[in-house]
mmCIF file of C-alpha atoms in Angstrom:
data_model
loop_
_atom_site.group_PDB
_atom_site.id
_atom_site.type_symbol
_atom_site.label_atom_id
_atom_site.label_comp_id
_atom_site.label_asym_id
_atom_site.label_seq_id
_atom_site.Cartn_x
_atom_site.Cartn_y
_atom_site.Cartn_z
ATOM 1 C CA MET L 193 60.354 35.116 -219.098
ATOM 2 C CA TYR L 194 56.876 36.524 -219.767
ATOM 3 C CA SER L 195 55.201 38.013 -216.683
ATOM 4 C CA PHE L 196 51.607 39.114 -216.274
ATOM 5 C CA ILE L 197 48.988 40.130 -213.733
ATOM 6 C CA ALA L 198 46.239 37.673 -212.832
ATOM 7 C CA ARG L 199 43.055 38.868 -211.170
ATOM 8 C CA GLN L 200 40.753 37.025 -208.800
ATOM 9 C CA PRO L 201 37.260 38.358 -208.081
ATOM 10 C CA VAL L 202 36.046 39.368 -204.624
ATOM 11 C CA PHE L 203 32.300 38.846 -204.072
ATOM 12 C CA ASP L 204 29.750 40.240 -201.660
ATOM 13 C CA LYS L 205 26.866 38.300 -200.093
ATOM 14 C CA SER L 206 24.749 38.594 -203.243
ATOM 15 C CA MET L 207 27.625 37.089 -205.290
ATOM 16 C CA SER L 208 28.203 40.381 -207.096
ATOM 17 C CA THR L 209 31.796 41.232 -207.951
ATOM 18 C CA VAL L 210 32.914 44.183 -205.827
ATOM 19 C CA ALA L 211 36.697 44.051 -206.318
ATOM 20 C CA TYR L 212 39.593 42.065 -207.768
ATOM 21 C CA GLU L 213 42.764 40.903 -206.068
ATOM 22 C CA LEU L 214 45.714 41.453 -208.390
ATOM 23 C CA LEU L 215 48.423 38.784 -208.381
ATOM 24 C CA PHE L 216 51.796 38.939 -210.109
ATOM 25 C CA ARG L 217 52.722 35.854 -212.108
ATOM 26 C CA ASP L 218 56.176 35.253 -213.576
ATOM 27 C CA GLY L 219 55.127 33.118 -216.521
ATOM 28 C CA MET L 220 52.892 30.051 -216.703
ATOM 29 C CA THR L 221 55.370 27.470 -215.473
ATOM 30 C CA ASN L 222 54.739 27.842 -211.742
ATOM 31 C CA ARG L 223 51.801 28.496 -209.468
ATOM 32 C CA PHE L 224 53.710 30.885 -207.210
ATOM 33 C CA PRO L 225 56.456 32.948 -208.822
ATOM 34 C CA ASP L 226 59.950 32.428 -207.479
ATOM 35 C CA VAL L 227 60.403 36.126 -206.739
ATOM 36 C CA SER L 228 60.273 38.198 -203.576
ATOM 37 C CA PRO L 229 56.970 39.765 -202.439
ATOM 38 C CA GLU L 230 58.630 43.172 -202.871
ATOM 39 C CA TYR L 231 59.451 42.443 -206.511
ATOM 40 C CA ALA L 232 55.942 41.125 -207.224
ATOM 41 C CA THR L 233 54.279 44.222 -205.742
ATOM 42 C CA THR L 234 56.662 46.549 -207.591
ATOM 43 C CA GLN L 235 55.839 44.811 -210.890
ATOM 44 C CA ILE L 236 52.090 45.146 -210.308
ATOM 45 C CA ILE L 237 52.397 48.862 -209.551
ATOM 46 C CA SER L 238 54.670 49.354 -212.559
ATOM 47 C CA ASP L 239 52.325 47.506 -214.919
ATOM 48 C CA LEU L 240 49.243 49.313 -213.620
ATOM 49 C CA PHE L 241 50.622 52.780 -214.077
ATOM 50 C CA MET L 242 53.084 52.362 -216.940
ATOM 51 C CA SER L 243 51.847 49.483 -219.141
ATOM 52 C CA ILE L 244 48.196 48.818 -218.277
ATOM 53 C CA SER L 245 45.667 51.332 -217.042
ATOM 54 C CA LEU L 246 43.846 50.369 -213.850
ATOM 55 C CA PRO L 247 40.356 50.815 -215.394
ATOM 56 C CA ARG L 248 41.317 48.418 -218.200
ATOM 57 C CA LEU L 249 42.172 45.751 -215.653
ATOM 58 C CA VAL L 250 39.414 46.153 -213.050
ATOM 59 C CA GLY L 251 36.808 48.433 -214.665
ATOM 60 C CA ASP L 252 34.832 50.353 -212.056
ATOM 61 C CA HIS L 253 35.822 47.972 -209.267
ATOM 62 C CA SER L 254 38.460 48.477 -206.611
ATOM 63 C CA CYS L 255 41.491 46.198 -206.394
ATOM 64 C CA PHE L 256 43.433 44.477 -203.621
ATOM 65 C CA ILE L 257 47.224 44.701 -203.903
ATOM 66 C CA ASN L 258 49.496 42.699 -201.583
ATOM 67 C CA PHE L 259 52.111 44.778 -199.786
ATOM 68 C CA PRO L 260 55.012 43.554 -197.665
ATOM 69 C CA ALA L 261 55.321 45.640 -194.490
ATOM 70 C CA GLU L 262 58.619 47.194 -195.587
ATOM 71 C CA MET L 263 57.077 48.659 -198.746
ATOM 72 C CA ILE L 264 54.207 50.208 -196.781
ATOM 73 C CA VAL L 265 56.665 51.772 -194.341
ATOM 74 C CA GLN L 266 58.806 53.056 -197.225
ATOM 75 C CA GLY L 267 55.795 54.788 -198.812
ATOM 76 C CA TYR L 268 55.309 52.698 -201.969
ATOM 77 C CA ALA L 269 51.524 52.776 -201.526
ATOM 78 C CA ASP L 270 51.275 56.499 -200.852
ATOM 79 C CA THR L 271 50.733 57.635 -204.446
ATOM 80 C CA LEU L 272 48.160 54.995 -205.424
ATOM 81 C CA PRO L 273 44.513 56.094 -205.885
ATOM 82 C CA HIS L 274 42.975 55.673 -202.421
ATOM 83 C CA ASP L 275 39.466 55.234 -203.818
ATOM 84 C CA LYS L 276 40.492 52.320 -206.075
ATOM 85 C CA VAL L 277 43.166 50.392 -204.167
ATOM 86 C CA VAL L 278 42.803 48.243 -201.040
ATOM 87 C CA ILE L 279 46.212 47.783 -199.433
ATOM 88 C CA GLU L 280 46.561 44.187 -198.249
ATOM 89 C CA ILE L 281 49.169 43.606 -195.553
ATOM 90 C CA LEU L 282 50.752 40.174 -196.023
ATOM 91 C CA GLU L 283 50.465 37.595 -193.246
ATOM 92 C CA SER L 284 54.258 37.577 -192.850
ATOM 93 C CA ALA L 285 54.241 41.173 -191.566
ATOM 94 C CA GLU L 286 55.182 42.038 -187.989
ATOM 95 C CA PRO L 287 53.088 44.677 -186.143
ATOM 96 C CA SER L 288 55.946 47.132 -185.696
ATOM 97 C CA ASP L 289 55.675 50.762 -184.621
ATOM 98 C CA GLU L 290 56.838 51.875 -188.071
ATOM 99 C CA LEU L 291 54.102 49.864 -189.783
ATOM 100 C CA PHE L 292 51.513 51.156 -187.313
ATOM 101 C CA ASP L 293 52.440 54.776 -188.102
ATOM 102 C CA ALA L 294 52.289 54.084 -191.861
ATOM 103 C CA VAL L 295 48.868 52.407 -191.599
ATOM 104 C CA ARG L 296 47.490 55.345 -189.603
ATOM 105 C CA ARG L 297 48.824 57.729 -192.235
ATOM 106 C CA LEU L 298 47.251 55.775 -195.114
ATOM 107 C CA PHE L 299 43.959 55.493 -193.240
ATOM 108 C CA GLY L 300 43.953 59.263 -192.778
ATOM 109 C CA TRP L 301 44.341 59.682 -196.529
ATOM 110 C CA GLY L 302 41.270 57.549 -197.178
ATOM 111 C CA PHE L 303 42.838 54.171 -197.981
ATOM 112 C CA LYS L 304 41.184 50.886 -197.042
ATOM 113 C CA ILE L 305 43.557 48.423 -195.373
ATOM 114 C CA ALA L 306 43.110 44.631 -195.347
ATOM 115 C CA LEU L 307 44.898 42.179 -193.053
ATOM 116 C CA ASP L 308 45.660 38.768 -194.531
ATOM 117 C CA ASP L 309 45.186 35.837 -192.105
ATOM 118 C CA PHE L 310 46.332 37.555 -188.931
ATOM 119 C CA THR L 311 46.073 36.753 -185.217
ATOM 120 C CA LEU L 312 45.276 39.343 -182.592
ATOM 121 C CA GLU L 313 47.814 37.786 -180.222
ATOM 122 C CA LYS L 314 50.645 39.086 -182.414
ATOM 123 C CA GLY L 315 49.993 42.680 -181.343
ATOM 124 C CA TRP L 316 47.590 43.675 -184.108
ATOM 125 C CA GLU L 317 44.857 44.895 -181.754
ATOM 126 C CA ARG L 318 45.971 48.530 -181.890
ATOM 127 C CA PHE L 319 45.773 48.390 -185.717
ATOM 128 C CA LEU L 320 42.074 47.478 -185.795
ATOM 129 C CA PRO L 321 40.612 51.032 -185.715
ATOM 130 C CA TYR L 322 42.411 51.597 -189.039
ATOM 131 C CA ILE L 323 41.603 48.231 -190.643
ATOM 132 C CA SER L 324 38.651 47.798 -193.030
ATOM 133 C CA ILE L 325 38.888 44.098 -193.942
ATOM 134 C CA VAL L 326 40.245 40.954 -192.272
ATOM 135 C CA LYS L 327 40.826 37.849 -194.428
ATOM 136 C CA PHE L 328 40.490 34.244 -193.233
ATOM 137 C CA ASP L 329 41.857 31.282 -195.215
ATOM 138 C CA VAL L 330 39.122 28.626 -195.058
ATOM 139 C CA ARG L 331 41.491 25.954 -196.391
ATOM 140 C CA ALA L 332 44.013 26.530 -193.599
ATOM 141 C CA TYR L 333 41.467 26.455 -190.758
ATOM 142 C CA SER L 334 38.145 24.703 -190.203
ATOM 143 C CA PHE L 335 34.847 26.568 -190.019
ATOM 144 C CA GLU L 336 34.721 25.827 -186.294
ATOM 145 C CA GLU L 337 38.221 27.205 -185.677
ATOM 146 C CA ILE L 338 37.532 30.396 -187.626
ATOM 147 C CA THR L 339 34.137 31.116 -186.103
ATOM 148 C CA GLN L 340 35.350 30.312 -182.584
ATOM 149 C CA TYR L 341 38.224 32.737 -183.068
ATOM 150 C CA ILE L 342 35.877 35.478 -184.324
ATOM 151 C CA ASN L 343 33.415 34.919 -181.473
ATOM 152 C CA GLN L 344 36.237 35.190 -178.945
ATOM 153 C CA HIS L 345 37.267 38.563 -180.402
ATOM 154 C CA LYS L 346 33.918 39.822 -181.738
ATOM 155 C CA ASN L 347 34.073 43.102 -179.832
ATOM 156 C CA ARG L 348 37.403 43.991 -181.392
ATOM 157 C CA LEU L 349 36.302 42.783 -184.856
ATOM 158 C CA SER L 350 32.874 44.421 -184.813
ATOM 159 C CA LYS L 351 33.813 47.276 -187.161
ATOM 160 C CA VAL L 352 35.751 45.334 -189.791
ATOM 161 C CA LYS L 353 34.456 43.386 -192.768
ATOM 162 C CA LEU L 354 35.198 39.658 -192.731
ATOM 163 C CA LEU L 355 36.481 38.054 -195.938
ATOM 164 C CA ALA L 356 36.572 34.272 -196.457
ATOM 165 C CA GLU L 357 39.200 33.288 -199.028
ATOM 166 C CA LYS L 358 39.661 30.002 -200.921
ATOM 167 C CA VAL L 359 35.942 29.185 -200.699
ATOM 168 C CA GLU L 360 35.493 26.239 -203.058
ATOM 169 C CA THR L 361 31.869 25.113 -202.718
ATOM 170 C CA ALA L 362 28.429 26.695 -202.563
ATOM 171 C CA GLU L 363 27.920 24.981 -199.202
ATOM 172 C CA GLU L 364 30.980 26.739 -197.773
ATOM 173 C CA PHE L 365 29.776 30.056 -199.162
ATOM 174 C CA GLU L 366 26.332 29.648 -197.579
ATOM 175 C CA ARG L 367 27.834 28.566 -194.268
ATOM 176 C CA PHE L 368 30.139 31.574 -193.938
ATOM 177 C CA LYS L 369 27.415 33.861 -195.244
ATOM 178 C CA ALA L 370 25.020 32.635 -192.541
ATOM 179 C CA PHE L 371 27.674 33.275 -189.903
ATOM 180 C CA GLY L 372 28.029 36.877 -191.039
ATOM 181 C CA PHE L 373 30.976 37.093 -193.420
ATOM 182 C CA ASP L 374 30.805 40.042 -195.817
ATOM 183 C CA LEU L 375 33.193 39.173 -198.659
ATOM 184 C CA TYR L 376 34.366 35.998 -200.416
ATOM 185 C CA GLN L 377 37.100 34.730 -202.724
ATOM 186 C CA GLY L 378 37.430 31.334 -204.369
ATOM 187 C CA TYR L 379 36.071 29.289 -207.262
ATOM 188 C CA PHE L 380 32.782 28.312 -205.600
ATOM 189 C CA TYR L 381 30.801 30.514 -207.992
ATOM 190 C CA SER L 382 31.766 28.465 -211.054
ATOM 191 C CA LYS L 383 30.836 25.053 -209.602
ATOM 192 C CA PRO L 384 27.461 23.738 -210.838
ATOM 193 C CA GLU L 385 24.682 22.894 -208.402
ATOM 194 C CA ILE L 386 22.680 20.308 -210.313
ATOM 195 C CA ILE L 387 18.986 19.990 -209.476
ATOM 196 C CA LYS L 388 17.507 16.714 -210.741
ATOM 197 C CA ASN L 389 14.356 16.956 -212.842
ATOM 198 C CA LYS L 390 14.590 20.733 -212.743
ATOM 199 C CA ARG L 391 12.000 22.449 -214.926
ATOM 200 C CA LEU L 392 13.263 25.500 -216.741
ATOM 201 C CA SER L 393 11.099 28.605 -216.970
ATOM 202 C CA PRO L 394 9.262 29.236 -220.283
ATOM 203 C CA GLY L 395 11.548 32.212 -220.936
ATOM 204 C CA LYS L 396 14.700 30.108 -220.605
ATOM 205 C CA VAL L 397 13.200 27.330 -222.744
ATOM 206 C CA LEU L 398 12.472 29.904 -225.454
ATOM 207 C CA GLN L 399 16.027 31.217 -225.310
ATOM 208 C CA LEU L 400 17.465 27.698 -225.510
ATOM 209 C CA GLN L 401 15.239 26.945 -228.509
ATOM 210 C CA LEU L 402 16.500 30.114 -230.167
ATOM 211 C CA ILE L 403 20.125 29.168 -229.476
ATOM 212 C CA GLN L 404 19.483 25.723 -230.958
ATOM 213 C CA GLU L 405 17.847 27.098 -234.104
ATOM 214 C CA VAL L 406 20.590 29.596 -234.964
ATOM 215 C CA ASN L 407 23.250 26.920 -234.445
ATOM 216 C CA THR L 408 21.771 24.419 -236.904
ATOM 217 C CA THR L 409 23.494 23.968 -240.261
ATOM 218 C CA ASN L 410 20.733 25.824 -242.122
ATOM 219 C CA PRO L 411 18.768 27.967 -239.648
ATOM 220 C CA ASP L 412 15.125 28.688 -240.448
ATOM 221 C CA MET L 413 15.049 32.489 -240.262
ATOM 222 C CA PHE L 414 11.258 32.504 -240.024
ATOM 223 C CA LYS L 415 11.528 30.455 -236.812
ATOM 224 C CA VAL L 416 14.282 32.741 -235.531
ATOM 225 C CA GLU L 417 12.110 35.770 -236.273
ATOM 226 C CA ASN L 418 9.134 34.257 -234.439
ATOM 227 C CA TYR L 419 11.250 33.383 -231.397
ATOM 228 C CA LEU L 420 12.560 36.946 -231.267
ATOM 229 C CA LYS L 421 9.050 38.389 -231.563
ATOM 230 C CA ARG L 422 8.103 36.438 -228.423
ATOM 231 C CA ASP L 423 10.945 38.058 -226.468
ATOM 232 C CA LEU L 424 10.545 41.825 -226.750
ATOM 233 C CA THR L 425 13.659 42.652 -224.739
ATOM 234 C CA LEU L 426 15.827 40.417 -226.903
ATOM 235 C CA SER L 427 14.384 41.708 -230.183
ATOM 236 C CA TYR L 428 14.832 45.346 -229.112
ATOM 237 C CA THR L 429 18.421 44.665 -228.024
ATOM 238 C CA MET L 430 19.152 42.954 -231.332
ATOM 239 C CA MET L 431 17.874 45.891 -233.365
ATOM 240 C CA ARG L 432 20.003 48.338 -231.366
ATOM 241 C CA TYR L 433 22.998 46.036 -231.722
ATOM 242 C CA THR L 434 22.437 45.755 -235.480
ATOM 243 C CA LYS L 435 22.343 49.511 -235.944
ATOM 244 C CA ASN L 436 25.602 49.890 -234.035
ATOM 245 C CA VAL L 437 27.358 47.051 -235.888
ATOM 246 C CA LEU L 438 26.259 48.222 -239.331
ATOM 247 C CA PHE L 439 27.168 51.833 -238.758
ATOM 248 C CA LYS L 440 30.509 51.094 -237.087
ATOM 249 C CA ASN L 441 31.707 48.360 -239.443
ATOM 250 C CA ARG L 442 30.083 49.244 -242.751
ATOM 251 C CA GLY L 443 28.914 52.848 -242.495
ATOM 252 C CA ILE L 444 25.324 51.735 -243.159
ATOM 253 C CA ALA L 445 22.421 53.386 -241.354
ATOM 254 C CA LEU L 446 19.527 50.990 -240.696
ATOM 255 C CA GLY L 447 16.178 52.554 -241.596
ATOM 256 C CA LYS L 448 13.871 53.864 -238.881
ATOM 257 C CA ASN L 449 11.135 51.405 -239.850
ATOM 258 C CA ALA L 450 13.391 48.359 -240.091
ATOM 259 C CA THR L 451 11.788 45.086 -239.005
ATOM 260 C CA ILE L 452 13.259 42.118 -237.140
ATOM 261 C CA ARG L 453 13.551 40.326 -240.486
ATOM 262 C CA ASP L 454 15.506 43.280 -241.904
ATOM 263 C CA THR L 455 17.977 43.139 -239.034
ATOM 264 C CA LEU L 456 18.487 39.393 -239.485
ATOM 265 C CA LEU L 457 19.237 39.874 -243.175
ATOM 266 C CA TYR L 458 21.591 42.766 -242.555
ATOM 267 C CA LEU L 459 23.549 40.905 -239.878
ATOM 268 C CA GLY L 460 24.037 37.592 -241.664
ATOM 269 C CA ILE L 461 23.954 34.180 -240.043
ATOM 270 C CA ASN L 462 27.383 34.263 -238.365
ATOM 271 C CA GLU L 463 26.683 37.568 -236.622
ATOM 272 C CA VAL L 464 23.152 36.390 -235.707
ATOM 273 C CA ARG L 465 24.585 33.242 -234.092
ATOM 274 C CA ARG L 466 27.032 35.286 -232.074
ATOM 275 C CA PHE L 467 24.515 37.917 -230.993
ATOM 276 C CA VAL L 468 21.749 35.466 -230.075
ATOM 277 C CA SER L 469 24.087 33.230 -228.082
ATOM 278 C CA ILE L 470 25.652 36.068 -226.080
ATOM 279 C CA SER L 471 22.338 37.856 -225.481
ATOM 280 C CA CYS L 472 20.483 34.727 -224.384
ATOM 281 C CA LEU L 473 23.348 33.839 -222.071
ATOM 282 C CA THR L 474 23.105 37.327 -220.558
ATOM 283 C CA ASN L 475 19.408 36.856 -219.819
ATOM 284 C CA MET L 476 19.845 33.355 -218.433
ATOM 285 C CA ALA L 477 22.657 34.486 -216.131
ATOM 286 C CA ASP L 478 20.656 37.290 -214.547
ATOM 287 C CA VAL L 479 20.163 35.495 -211.231
ATOM 288 C CA LYS L 480 23.756 34.335 -210.991
ATOM 289 C CA THR L 481 26.932 36.201 -210.269
ATOM 290 C CA ASP L 482 28.000 38.580 -213.005
ATOM 291 C CA GLU L 483 31.395 36.863 -212.918
ATOM 292 C CA ILE L 484 29.854 33.691 -214.401
ATOM 293 C CA TYR L 485 28.661 35.664 -217.415
ATOM 294 C CA HIS L 486 32.028 37.390 -217.745
ATOM 295 C CA MET L 487 33.908 34.088 -217.433
ATOM 296 C CA SER L 488 31.718 32.552 -220.154
ATOM 297 C CA LEU L 489 32.547 35.413 -222.512
ATOM 298 C CA VAL L 490 36.266 35.161 -221.765
ATOM 299 C CA ARG L 491 36.267 31.411 -222.367
ATOM 300 C CA GLY L 492 34.389 31.775 -225.641
ATOM 301 C CA ARG L 493 36.721 34.388 -227.066
ATOM 302 C CA PHE L 494 39.824 32.594 -225.772
ATOM 303 C CA CYS L 495 38.836 29.243 -227.314
ATOM 304 C CA GLU L 496 38.133 31.022 -230.600
ATOM 305 C CA LEU L 497 41.570 32.656 -230.582
ATOM 306 C CA MET L 498 43.272 29.371 -229.666
ATOM 307 C CA SER L 499 41.685 27.600 -232.625
ATOM 308 C CA LYS L 500 43.187 30.217 -234.937
ATOM 309 C CA LYS L 501 46.604 30.139 -233.283
ATOM 310 C CA THR L 502 46.826 26.344 -233.596
ATOM 311 C CA GLY L 503 45.897 26.173 -237.277
ATOM 312 C CA ASN L 504 42.285 25.126 -236.682
ATOM 313 C CA ALA L 505 40.539 28.280 -237.887
ATOM 314 C CA ALA L 506 37.734 26.133 -239.343
ATOM 315 C CA LEU L 507 36.811 25.239 -235.750
ATOM 316 C CA ALA L 508 36.775 28.866 -234.555
ATOM 317 C CA SER L 509 32.986 29.137 -234.397
ATOM 318 C CA ASP L 510 32.536 25.814 -232.572
ATOM 319 C CA ALA L 511 35.393 26.685 -230.213
ATOM 320 C CA PHE L 512 33.734 30.015 -229.400
ATOM 321 C CA PHE L 513 30.425 28.355 -228.546
ATOM 322 C CA CYS L 514 32.141 25.622 -226.539
ATOM 323 C CA GLY L 515 33.721 28.232 -224.297
ATOM 324 C CA LEU L 516 30.646 30.455 -224.202
ATOM 325 C CA PHE L 517 28.318 27.626 -223.132
ATOM 326 C CA SER L 518 30.788 25.823 -220.846
ATOM 327 C CA LEU L 519 29.082 27.185 -217.709
ATOM 328 C CA LEU L 520 25.468 26.632 -218.751
ATOM 329 C CA ASP L 521 25.156 23.826 -216.203
ATOM 330 C CA THR L 522 26.152 26.290 -213.479
ATOM 331 C CA ILE L 523 23.869 29.028 -214.813
ATOM 332 C CA LEU L 524 20.820 26.791 -215.232
ATOM 333 C CA GLY L 525 21.403 24.195 -212.503
ATOM 334 C CA ILE L 526 21.025 21.344 -214.989
ATOM 335 C CA SER L 527 23.612 18.818 -216.174
ATOM 336 C CA MET L 528 25.074 19.150 -219.658
ATOM 337 C CA GLU L 529 23.688 15.732 -220.563
ATOM 338 C CA ASP L 530 20.141 16.753 -219.612
ATOM 339 C CA LEU L 531 20.578 20.131 -221.283
ATOM 340 C CA PHE L 532 21.504 18.553 -224.603
ATOM 341 C CA LEU L 533 18.384 16.407 -224.463
ATOM 342 C CA GLN L 534 16.473 19.689 -224.768
ATOM 343 C CA ILE L 535 18.621 21.519 -227.318
ATOM 344 C CA LEU L 536 21.109 20.496 -229.970
ATOM 345 C CA LEU L 537 24.356 22.323 -230.655
ATOM 346 C CA PRO L 538 27.132 21.462 -233.132
ATOM 347 C CA GLU L 539 28.441 17.938 -232.522
ATOM 348 C CA ASN L 540 31.939 19.197 -231.669
ATOM 349 C CA VAL L 541 30.527 21.429 -228.937
ATOM 350 C CA MET L 542 28.305 18.768 -227.357
ATOM 351 C CA GLU L 543 31.103 16.193 -227.473
ATOM 352 C CA ALA L 544 33.498 18.579 -225.743
ATOM 353 C CA LEU L 545 31.038 19.567 -223.002
ATOM 354 C CA THR L 546 29.671 16.081 -222.248
ATOM 355 C CA LYS L 547 32.406 13.587 -223.171
ATOM 356 C CA HIS L 548 35.324 15.957 -222.514
ATOM 357 C CA GLU L 549 36.899 14.980 -225.809
ATOM 358 C CA GLY L 550 38.193 16.702 -228.904
ATOM 359 C CA VAL L 551 40.551 19.544 -229.654
ATOM 360 C CA ILE L 552 38.144 22.306 -228.602
ATOM 361 C CA TRP L 553 37.809 20.615 -225.208
ATOM 362 C CA HIS L 554 41.562 21.120 -224.818
ATOM 363 C CA TYR L 555 41.185 24.812 -225.687
ATOM 364 C CA LEU L 556 38.569 25.067 -222.941
ATOM 365 C CA ASN L 557 40.840 23.201 -220.533
ATOM 366 C CA LEU L 558 43.620 25.683 -221.220
ATOM 367 C CA ALA L 559 41.242 28.513 -220.292
ATOM 368 C CA ARG L 560 40.279 26.699 -217.085
ATOM 369 C CA PHE L 561 43.903 26.071 -216.123
ATOM 370 C CA TYR L 562 44.604 29.778 -216.562
ATOM 371 C CA GLU L 563 41.605 30.718 -214.379
ATOM 372 C CA GLU L 564 42.732 28.357 -211.623
ATOM 373 C CA GLN L 565 46.415 29.267 -212.054
ATOM 374 C CA ASP L 566 47.216 25.602 -212.639
ATOM 375 C CA TRP L 567 50.423 26.298 -214.513
ATOM 376 C CA GLU L 568 51.716 22.721 -214.526
ATOM 377 C CA ASN L 569 48.785 21.414 -216.577
ATOM 378 C CA ALA L 570 48.703 24.603 -218.645
ATOM 379 C CA ALA L 571 52.363 24.135 -219.566
ATOM 380 C CA ALA L 572 51.674 20.533 -220.651
ATOM 381 C CA LEU L 573 48.952 21.722 -223.038
ATOM 382 C CA LEU L 574 51.243 24.426 -224.388
ATOM 383 C CA ASP L 575 53.728 21.688 -225.276
ATOM 384 C CA THR L 576 50.971 19.637 -226.921
ATOM 385 C CA PHE L 577 49.887 22.572 -229.082
ATOM 386 C CA LYS L 578 53.488 23.785 -229.562
ATOM 387 C CA LEU L 579 52.439 27.226 -228.375
ATOM 388 C CA ASP L 580 54.531 29.943 -226.811
ATOM 389 C CA GLN L 581 53.241 31.088 -223.423
ATOM 390 C CA ALA L 582 53.494 34.749 -224.471
ATOM 391 C CA ASN L 583 50.947 34.144 -227.244
ATOM 392 C CA VAL L 584 48.569 32.350 -224.889
ATOM 393 C CA ILE L 585 48.799 34.999 -222.177
ATOM 394 C CA GLY L 586 48.330 37.671 -224.835
ATOM 395 C CA ALA L 587 45.215 35.863 -226.081
ATOM 396 C CA MET L 588 43.833 35.690 -222.540
ATOM 397 C CA LYS L 589 44.433 39.413 -222.027
ATOM 398 C CA GLU L 590 42.681 40.144 -225.314
ATOM 399 C CA SER L 591 39.782 37.873 -224.295
ATOM 400 C CA ILE L 592 39.356 39.581 -220.919
ATOM 401 C CA GLU L 593 39.363 43.023 -222.520
ATOM 402 C CA TRP L 594 36.844 41.866 -225.138
ATOM 403 C CA ALA L 595 34.589 40.407 -222.443
ATOM 404 C CA ASP L 596 34.859 43.630 -220.435
ATOM 405 C CA ARG L 597 33.607 45.598 -223.453
ATOM 406 C CA ILE L 598 30.740 43.187 -224.156
ATOM 407 C CA ALA L 599 29.647 43.025 -220.515
ATOM 408 C CA ASP L 600 29.852 46.782 -219.994
#
C-alpha cells in the first residue's frame, strides 16, 4: 500500500493561505484510511521529520496536525516546532484532567491548540484560556445553529479564533465572514462566480491576447514583442527570467543591452509559451486567493506529467495548458465559453475545458479527484489509464513541489 500526506489550505478573511491541515492517506482507494487516528498521526510526524521536510510541504506556513487525546497526554506533540505546528484535538476526545494538564503544558511552551467541533457542555470550558482556534463543521450544522451556539457562549469564546470548515460556496464564505469568523477551510475558493456580460480590464485583455498569440501554431514574434512592450512589468520579468534560465541551463550570459526581441529568440517558442502563460496567469490572479494560482500551476504540471506517463507525450504541451488554464473562469469571473470567444487556444485545450471531452480532460479530472480526495473516481481513472497509484501520487508530489518553486 502506498501512503501519502494530503494538505488542505486554511484561509483568512482576505482568502490568503495562512496554514495547511495535513491529512494522512493510506493510498487512493478510500476517502478515509482504515487506520486508527493514532497510526495516522504517527505516520504524519514520521514523514515530516524523517522523509519529507516540513518547509517542503507547507513552505512558510504553519500546519494543523490532528492528535488523539492519548497521544497529546503521552507527549507525542512535545518535540514538534511550536511556531510551525497547530495541535488539533480531535472531536472524539474527552476533556480529562490528564488532557487538561497536557494542553496547559503545550500552551506554556508556545503551541497553538485547536479544538475540532466541540461543545462547551462536555466540560471544555476550563480549556478555553489555552485554546487558540475552535473549528465548526458547516456541513454538520446549519448557519443558524452555529451562530446561535456562538452567541450563547460569546463571552467564553471571545478570545479564540473561529474556523469554519467544509465551506463549499462563496455565499457561505461571505456569510460566515460577515458573522465574524476568522479562518476557513473548504473548496469554495475554486468555484467560479460567473458575472454575465462582464467586461475585462484592458490589462487583462492584453494578457489574454498575448496568451492567444503565443499559443497559435506559428506565433508572430513581432506581435508578441509589441504586447510585451505594452506591459512593462511583464517584459521586465521575462528578461530576468531569461537571464536565469540561460545561465542555469546553458551557461550563457545574456548581454546587458539585450532587447525584448533578443530574449524571445534566446528562449525559443516553447519556453516563451510557458513563461507568458504562467506570468499572465500570475497577474490575472492578483485579486484572488494565492491558492488558486498555486492550484493552477499544480494542475498544469500534473497534466503534463500524466500525458508522458500514459504514452501521450505529444500532448504534453496541450495537457500543461489545459491544467494551467482550468481555473480561468474562477480567476476572471467569466465562463469558459465566453472566454474562448475572446481568445483561441489549441483545439484540444478548448474542447477539454468547454465540452469536457478528450484525454487531457481526463488528466485534469484526475488532478481534481486528488484535490477533493475523491478516491473512488480517481481509482476508476487509474484503471482506465492502467496506471499504478504510486506513480500518480509521485507525480502529484512532484507537481506540488514544482508549483511551490514557481510561486515562491
